[in-house]
């Protein structure tokens, strides 16, 4: 049974093209440039990506920094309390 595109038994003409006729690309665009050209391309891409970044305002940055510092202080306190508890437990069991 055939449709407008073709059938499983009879592939389309474009599918029949042998792979040997296609020109193999060696390295693509990167293969044509030397190491300095590739390095320059890399840095241009970095700058292009950094331009896409939405940078926080000063007030947002202050808020984010404050939240991080408060979180770190809380975690330090939590780890200190747990460490002190384990220390006392070890002294009680082995001391």
Backbone as ProteinMPNN parsed JSONL, in Angstrom:
{"seq_chain_A": "XXXXXXXXXXXXXXXXXXXXXXXXXXXXXXXXXXXXXXXXXXXXXXXXXXXXXXXXXXXXXXXXXXXXXXXXXXXXXXXXXXXXXXXXXXXXXXX", "coords_chain_A": {"N_chain_A": [[0.852, -1.173, 0.0], [0.621, 2.178, -0.873], [1.371, 5.603, -0.158], [1.23, 9.216, -0.418], [3.865, 9.859, 0.049], [5.404, 7.541, -0.128], [6.272, 4.071, 0.238], [6.995, 1.452, 2.579], [8.271, -0.619, 1.304], [9.152, 0.529, -1.078], [11.36, 2.913, -1.097], [11.629, 6.538, -0.983], [12.949, 8.663, -3.6], [14.925, 10.392, -2.694], [15.863, 9.087, -0.495], [17.222, 7.003, -1.607], [19.721, 7.794, -2.358], [23.097, 7.077, -2.441], [25.407, 6.79, 0.284], [28.027, 7.27, -0.338], [28.241, 9.299, -2.195], [27.905, 11.624, -0.796], [29.72, 14.342, 0.446], [32.239, 14.051, 2.738], [32.655, 15.826, 5.693], [35.384, 17.167, 7.315], [35.919, 17.856, 10.449], [34.377, 20.161, 10.285], [33.512, 23.599, 10.744], [35.421, 24.147, 12.625], [37.635, 22.751, 11.81], [38.937, 24.242, 9.87], [40.173, 26.364, 11.036], [42.996, 27.628, 12.836], [44.694, 27.011, 16.002], [44.665, 29.488, 17.355], [42.583, 30.826, 16.114], [40.438, 29.219, 16.876], [40.544, 29.651, 19.616], [39.981, 32.392, 19.743], [37.374, 32.34, 18.739], [36.159, 30.904, 20.789], [36.357, 32.732, 22.954], [34.818, 34.833, 21.916], [32.332, 33.592, 21.869], [31.963, 33.245, 24.613], [31.714, 35.92, 25.489], [29.402, 36.607, 24.091], [27.533, 34.923, 25.34], [27.635, 35.932, 27.948], [26.495, 38.399, 27.578], [23.849, 37.746, 27.36], [23.047, 37.218, 29.914], [20.982, 37.948, 32.683], [21.635, 40.332, 34.826], [21.654, 40.821, 38.382], [20.098, 43.52, 40.247], [21.502, 46.082, 42.418], [20.139, 46.072, 44.87], [18.886, 43.553, 44.809], [21.149, 41.946, 44.77], [22.252, 42.548, 47.276], [20.226, 41.519, 48.918], [20.279, 38.768, 48.207], [22.886, 38.129, 49.017], [22.721, 38.586, 51.769], [20.86, 36.617, 52.501], [22.305, 34.293, 51.906], [24.486, 34.535, 53.686], [23.149, 34.467, 56.188], [22.032, 31.877, 56.024], [24.382, 30.315, 55.944], [25.476, 30.902, 58.477], [23.483, 29.806, 60.126], [23.706, 27.1, 59.388], [26.331, 26.599, 60.254], [25.979, 26.879, 63.011], [24.18, 24.739, 63.457], [25.734, 22.469, 62.714], [27.776, 22.753, 64.606], [26.374, 22.338, 67.038], [25.505, 19.673, 66.661], [28.008, 18.406, 66.422], [29.075, 18.946, 68.959], [27.25, 17.501, 70.5], [27.745, 14.835, 69.598], [30.384, 14.66, 70.454], [30.096, 14.785, 73.258], [28.583, 12.456, 73.595], [30.392, 10.458, 72.785], [32.383, 10.831, 74.715], [30.933, 10.066, 76.975], [30.351, 7.367, 76.417], [32.895, 6.157, 75.959], [34.584, 7.319, 77.831]], "CA_chain_A": [[0.0, 0.0, 0.0], [1.446, 3.372, -0.973], [0.747, 6.895, 0.12], [1.827, 10.293, -1.208], [5.299, 9.92, 0.287], [6.021, 6.308, -0.579], [5.938, 2.946, 1.093], [8.133, 0.845, 3.246], [8.96, -1.442, 0.325], [9.745, 1.377, -2.102], [11.745, 4.184, -0.49], [11.615, 7.722, -1.835], [14.158, 8.846, -4.409], [15.963, 11.062, -1.905], [16.406, 8.113, 0.436], [18.014, 6.043, -2.342], [21.041, 8.333, -2.651], [24.114, 6.353, -1.671], [26.179, 7.601, 1.232], [29.347, 7.558, -0.878], [28.202, 10.538, -2.964], [27.952, 12.77, 0.1], [31.069, 14.764, 0.759], [32.49, 13.961, 4.178], [33.284, 17.023, 6.248], [36.398, 16.819, 8.291], [36.055, 18.865, 11.475], [33.424, 21.253, 10.155], [34.087, 24.946, 10.762], [36.594, 24.171, 13.485], [38.765, 22.151, 11.13], [39.571, 25.199, 8.983], [40.85, 27.405, 11.801], [44.105, 27.19, 13.653], [44.406, 27.059, 17.439], [44.348, 30.857, 17.78], [41.242, 31.114, 15.608], [39.482, 28.529, 17.738], [40.557, 30.336, 20.911], [39.255, 33.652, 19.558], [35.961, 31.977, 18.623], [35.721, 30.522, 22.131], [36.164, 33.944, 23.749], [33.664, 35.552, 21.365], [31.135, 32.907, 22.339], [31.82, 33.559, 26.039], [31.193, 37.29, 25.589], [28.015, 36.584, 23.609], [26.698, 34.312, 26.379], [27.563, 36.832, 29.1], [25.563, 39.488, 27.253], [22.491, 37.235, 27.534], [22.767, 37.038, 31.333], [20.24, 39.009, 33.361], [22.391, 40.612, 36.038], [20.794, 41.362, 39.443], [20.327, 44.906, 40.656], [22.257, 46.172, 43.665], [19.296, 45.662, 45.999], [18.744, 42.109, 44.735], [22.427, 41.357, 45.148], [22.351, 42.688, 48.732], [19.286, 40.564, 49.502], [20.794, 37.417, 47.997], [24.068, 37.97, 49.86], [22.263, 38.473, 53.153], [20.239, 35.299, 52.664], [23.373, 33.283, 51.909], [25.248, 34.656, 54.931], [22.301, 33.968, 57.279], [21.957, 30.432, 55.884], [25.672, 29.729, 56.328], [25.6, 31.026, 59.932], [22.577, 28.811, 60.71], [24.292, 25.77, 59.179], [27.486, 26.483, 61.145], [25.438, 26.626, 64.343], [23.619, 23.39, 63.487], [26.839, 21.513, 62.706], [28.463, 22.889, 65.895], [25.555, 21.677, 68.059], [25.563, 18.231, 66.418], [29.364, 17.983, 66.749], [29.2, 18.967, 70.424], [26.468, 16.362, 70.996], [28.505, 13.603, 69.347], [31.559, 14.703, 71.315], [29.659, 14.426, 74.613], [28.173, 11.051, 73.563], [31.613, 9.637, 72.732], [33.019, 10.919, 76.058], [30.112, 9.304, 77.913], [30.477, 5.945, 76.136], [34.277, 5.66, 76.053], [35.419, 8.049, 78.761]], "C_chain_A": [[0.893, 1.23, 0.0], [0.641, 4.59, -0.583], [1.479, 7.949, -0.706], [3.342, 10.313, -1.073], [5.999, 8.688, -0.263], [5.599, 5.183, 0.34], [7.2, 2.418, 1.74], [8.95, 0.044, 2.243], [9.711, -0.605, -0.712], [10.126, 2.72, -1.47], [11.7, 5.328, -1.494], [12.937, 7.855, -2.571], [15.273, 9.478, -3.582], [16.601, 10.112, -0.907], [17.337, 7.132, -0.259], [19.427, 6.54, -2.625], [22.083, 7.613, -1.795], [24.926, 7.321, -0.806], [27.533, 8.013, 0.659], [29.375, 8.873, -1.656], [28.281, 11.77, -2.076], [29.402, 13.081, 0.455], [31.252, 14.764, 2.278], [33.197, 15.227, 4.64], [34.248, 16.599, 7.336], [36.543, 17.969, 9.28], [35.087, 20.018, 11.373], [34.128, 22.595, 10.127], [35.363, 24.985, 11.59], [37.822, 23.613, 12.784], [39.536, 23.13, 10.268], [40.374, 26.255, 9.727], [41.991, 26.801, 12.593], [43.748, 27.301, 15.129], [44.046, 28.467, 17.924], [42.97, 31.282, 17.295], [40.173, 30.464, 16.456], [39.397, 29.195, 19.101], [39.801, 31.663, 20.825], [37.755, 33.393, 19.449], [35.386, 31.628, 19.992], [35.448, 31.767, 22.97], [35.013, 34.794, 23.219], [32.363, 34.916, 21.817], [30.89, 33.167, 23.822], [31.204, 34.942, 26.211], [29.738, 37.332, 25.138], [27.087, 35.978, 24.652], [26.563, 35.229, 27.592], [26.643, 38.02, 28.837], [24.113, 39.06, 27.429], [22.084, 37.148, 29.0], [21.99, 38.23, 31.873], [20.919, 39.227, 34.708], [21.471, 41.195, 37.101], [21.116, 42.82, 39.728], [21.085, 44.906, 41.977], [21.424, 45.713, 44.849], [19.071, 44.148, 45.986], [20.02, 41.411, 45.188], [22.625, 41.425, 46.658], [21.44, 41.683, 49.43], [19.818, 39.144, 49.382], [22.004, 37.146, 48.895], [23.677, 37.8, 51.315], [21.661, 37.102, 53.422], [21.307, 34.214, 52.742], [24.144, 33.334, 53.212], [24.441, 34.129, 56.11], [22.206, 32.443, 57.208], [23.247, 29.76, 56.338], [25.847, 29.793, 57.842], [24.706, 29.991, 60.627], [23.166, 27.408, 60.558], [25.521, 25.558, 60.063], [27.018, 26.18, 62.568], [24.9, 25.212, 64.472], [24.723, 22.333, 63.55], [27.601, 21.57, 64.029], [27.695, 22.163, 66.995], [25.617, 20.159, 67.889], [26.945, 17.684, 66.788], [29.57, 17.942, 68.265], [28.426, 17.788, 71.031], [27.185, 15.042, 70.778], [29.732, 13.52, 70.245], [31.192, 14.265, 72.736], [29.24, 12.952, 74.659], [29.379, 10.122, 73.561], [32.323, 9.666, 74.08], [32.25, 10.082, 77.074], [30.31, 7.801, 77.705], [31.88, 5.428, 76.404], [35.088, 6.317, 77.17], [35.063, 7.84, 80.143]], "O_chain_A": [[1.829, 1.312, 0.795], [-0.587, 4.611, -0.664], [2.261, 7.61, -1.594], [4.035, 10.744, -1.995], [7.094, 8.8, -0.814], [4.669, 5.333, 1.132], [8.309, 2.881, 1.477], [10.179, 0.024, 2.315], [10.786, -0.996, -1.168], [9.262, 3.586, -1.328], [11.729, 5.108, -2.705], [13.928, 7.227, -2.2], [16.442, 9.133, -3.754], [17.752, 10.304, -0.513], [18.156, 6.489, 0.399], [20.258, 5.763, -3.094], [21.958, 7.55, -0.572], [25.096, 8.496, -1.133], [28.126, 8.992, 1.112], [30.429, 9.498, -1.764], [28.675, 12.842, -2.535], [30.199, 12.183, 0.727], [30.495, 15.409, 3.003], [34.199, 15.646, 4.062], [33.928, 15.758, 8.176], [37.218, 18.954, 8.984], [34.986, 20.802, 12.317], [35.211, 22.722, 9.557], [36.278, 25.756, 11.299], [38.945, 23.973, 13.136], [40.7, 22.874, 9.958], [41.172, 26.968, 9.117], [41.963, 25.629, 12.969], [42.617, 27.649, 15.468], [43.208, 28.616, 18.813], [42.266, 32.018, 17.987], [39.133, 31.062, 16.73], [38.317, 29.296, 19.682], [39.059, 32.013, 21.743], [36.954, 34.144, 20.005], [34.261, 32.009, 20.315], [34.413, 31.847, 23.631], [34.301, 35.416, 24.006], [31.397, 35.618, 22.115], [29.742, 33.295, 24.247], [30.271, 35.112, 26.996], [28.925, 38.026, 25.748], [25.97, 36.46, 24.836], [25.495, 35.297, 28.199], [26.075, 38.585, 29.772], [23.237, 39.903, 27.625], [20.898, 37.018, 29.302], [22.301, 39.38, 31.561], [20.792, 38.407, 35.617], [20.588, 41.987, 36.771], [22.228, 43.294, 39.495], [21.287, 43.854, 42.584], [21.937, 45.038, 45.742], [19.065, 43.521, 47.046], [19.972, 40.41, 45.903], [23.112, 40.468, 47.262], [21.835, 41.066, 50.419], [19.806, 38.395, 50.359], [22.13, 36.061, 49.464], [24.24, 36.961, 52.018], [21.929, 36.496, 54.46], [21.209, 33.31, 53.572], [24.434, 32.289, 53.795], [24.984, 33.414, 56.952], [22.293, 31.78, 58.241], [23.209, 28.748, 57.038], [26.324, 28.827, 58.439], [25.122, 29.369, 61.604], [23.127, 26.615, 61.5], [25.733, 24.456, 60.568], [27.59, 25.329, 63.248], [25.135, 24.551, 65.483], [24.647, 21.405, 64.355], [28.031, 20.53, 64.529], [28.294, 21.449, 67.799], [25.765, 19.435, 68.873], [27.046, 16.62, 67.398], [30.174, 17.005, 68.788], [28.902, 17.153, 71.972], [27.23, 14.209, 71.683], [30.081, 12.446, 70.736], [31.902, 13.464, 73.343], [29.508, 12.267, 75.646], [29.384, 9.11, 74.261], [32.814, 8.636, 74.541], [32.855, 9.456, 77.944], [30.423, 7.045, 78.67], [32.043, 4.372, 77.014], [36.211, 5.881, 77.425], [35.695, 8.404, 81.036]]}, "name": "protein", "num_of_chains": 1, "seq": "XXXXXXXXXXXXXXXXXXXXXXXXXXXXXXXXXXXXXXXXXXXXXXXXXXXXXXXXXXXXXXXXXXXXXXXXXXXXXXXXXXXXXXXXXXXXXXX"}
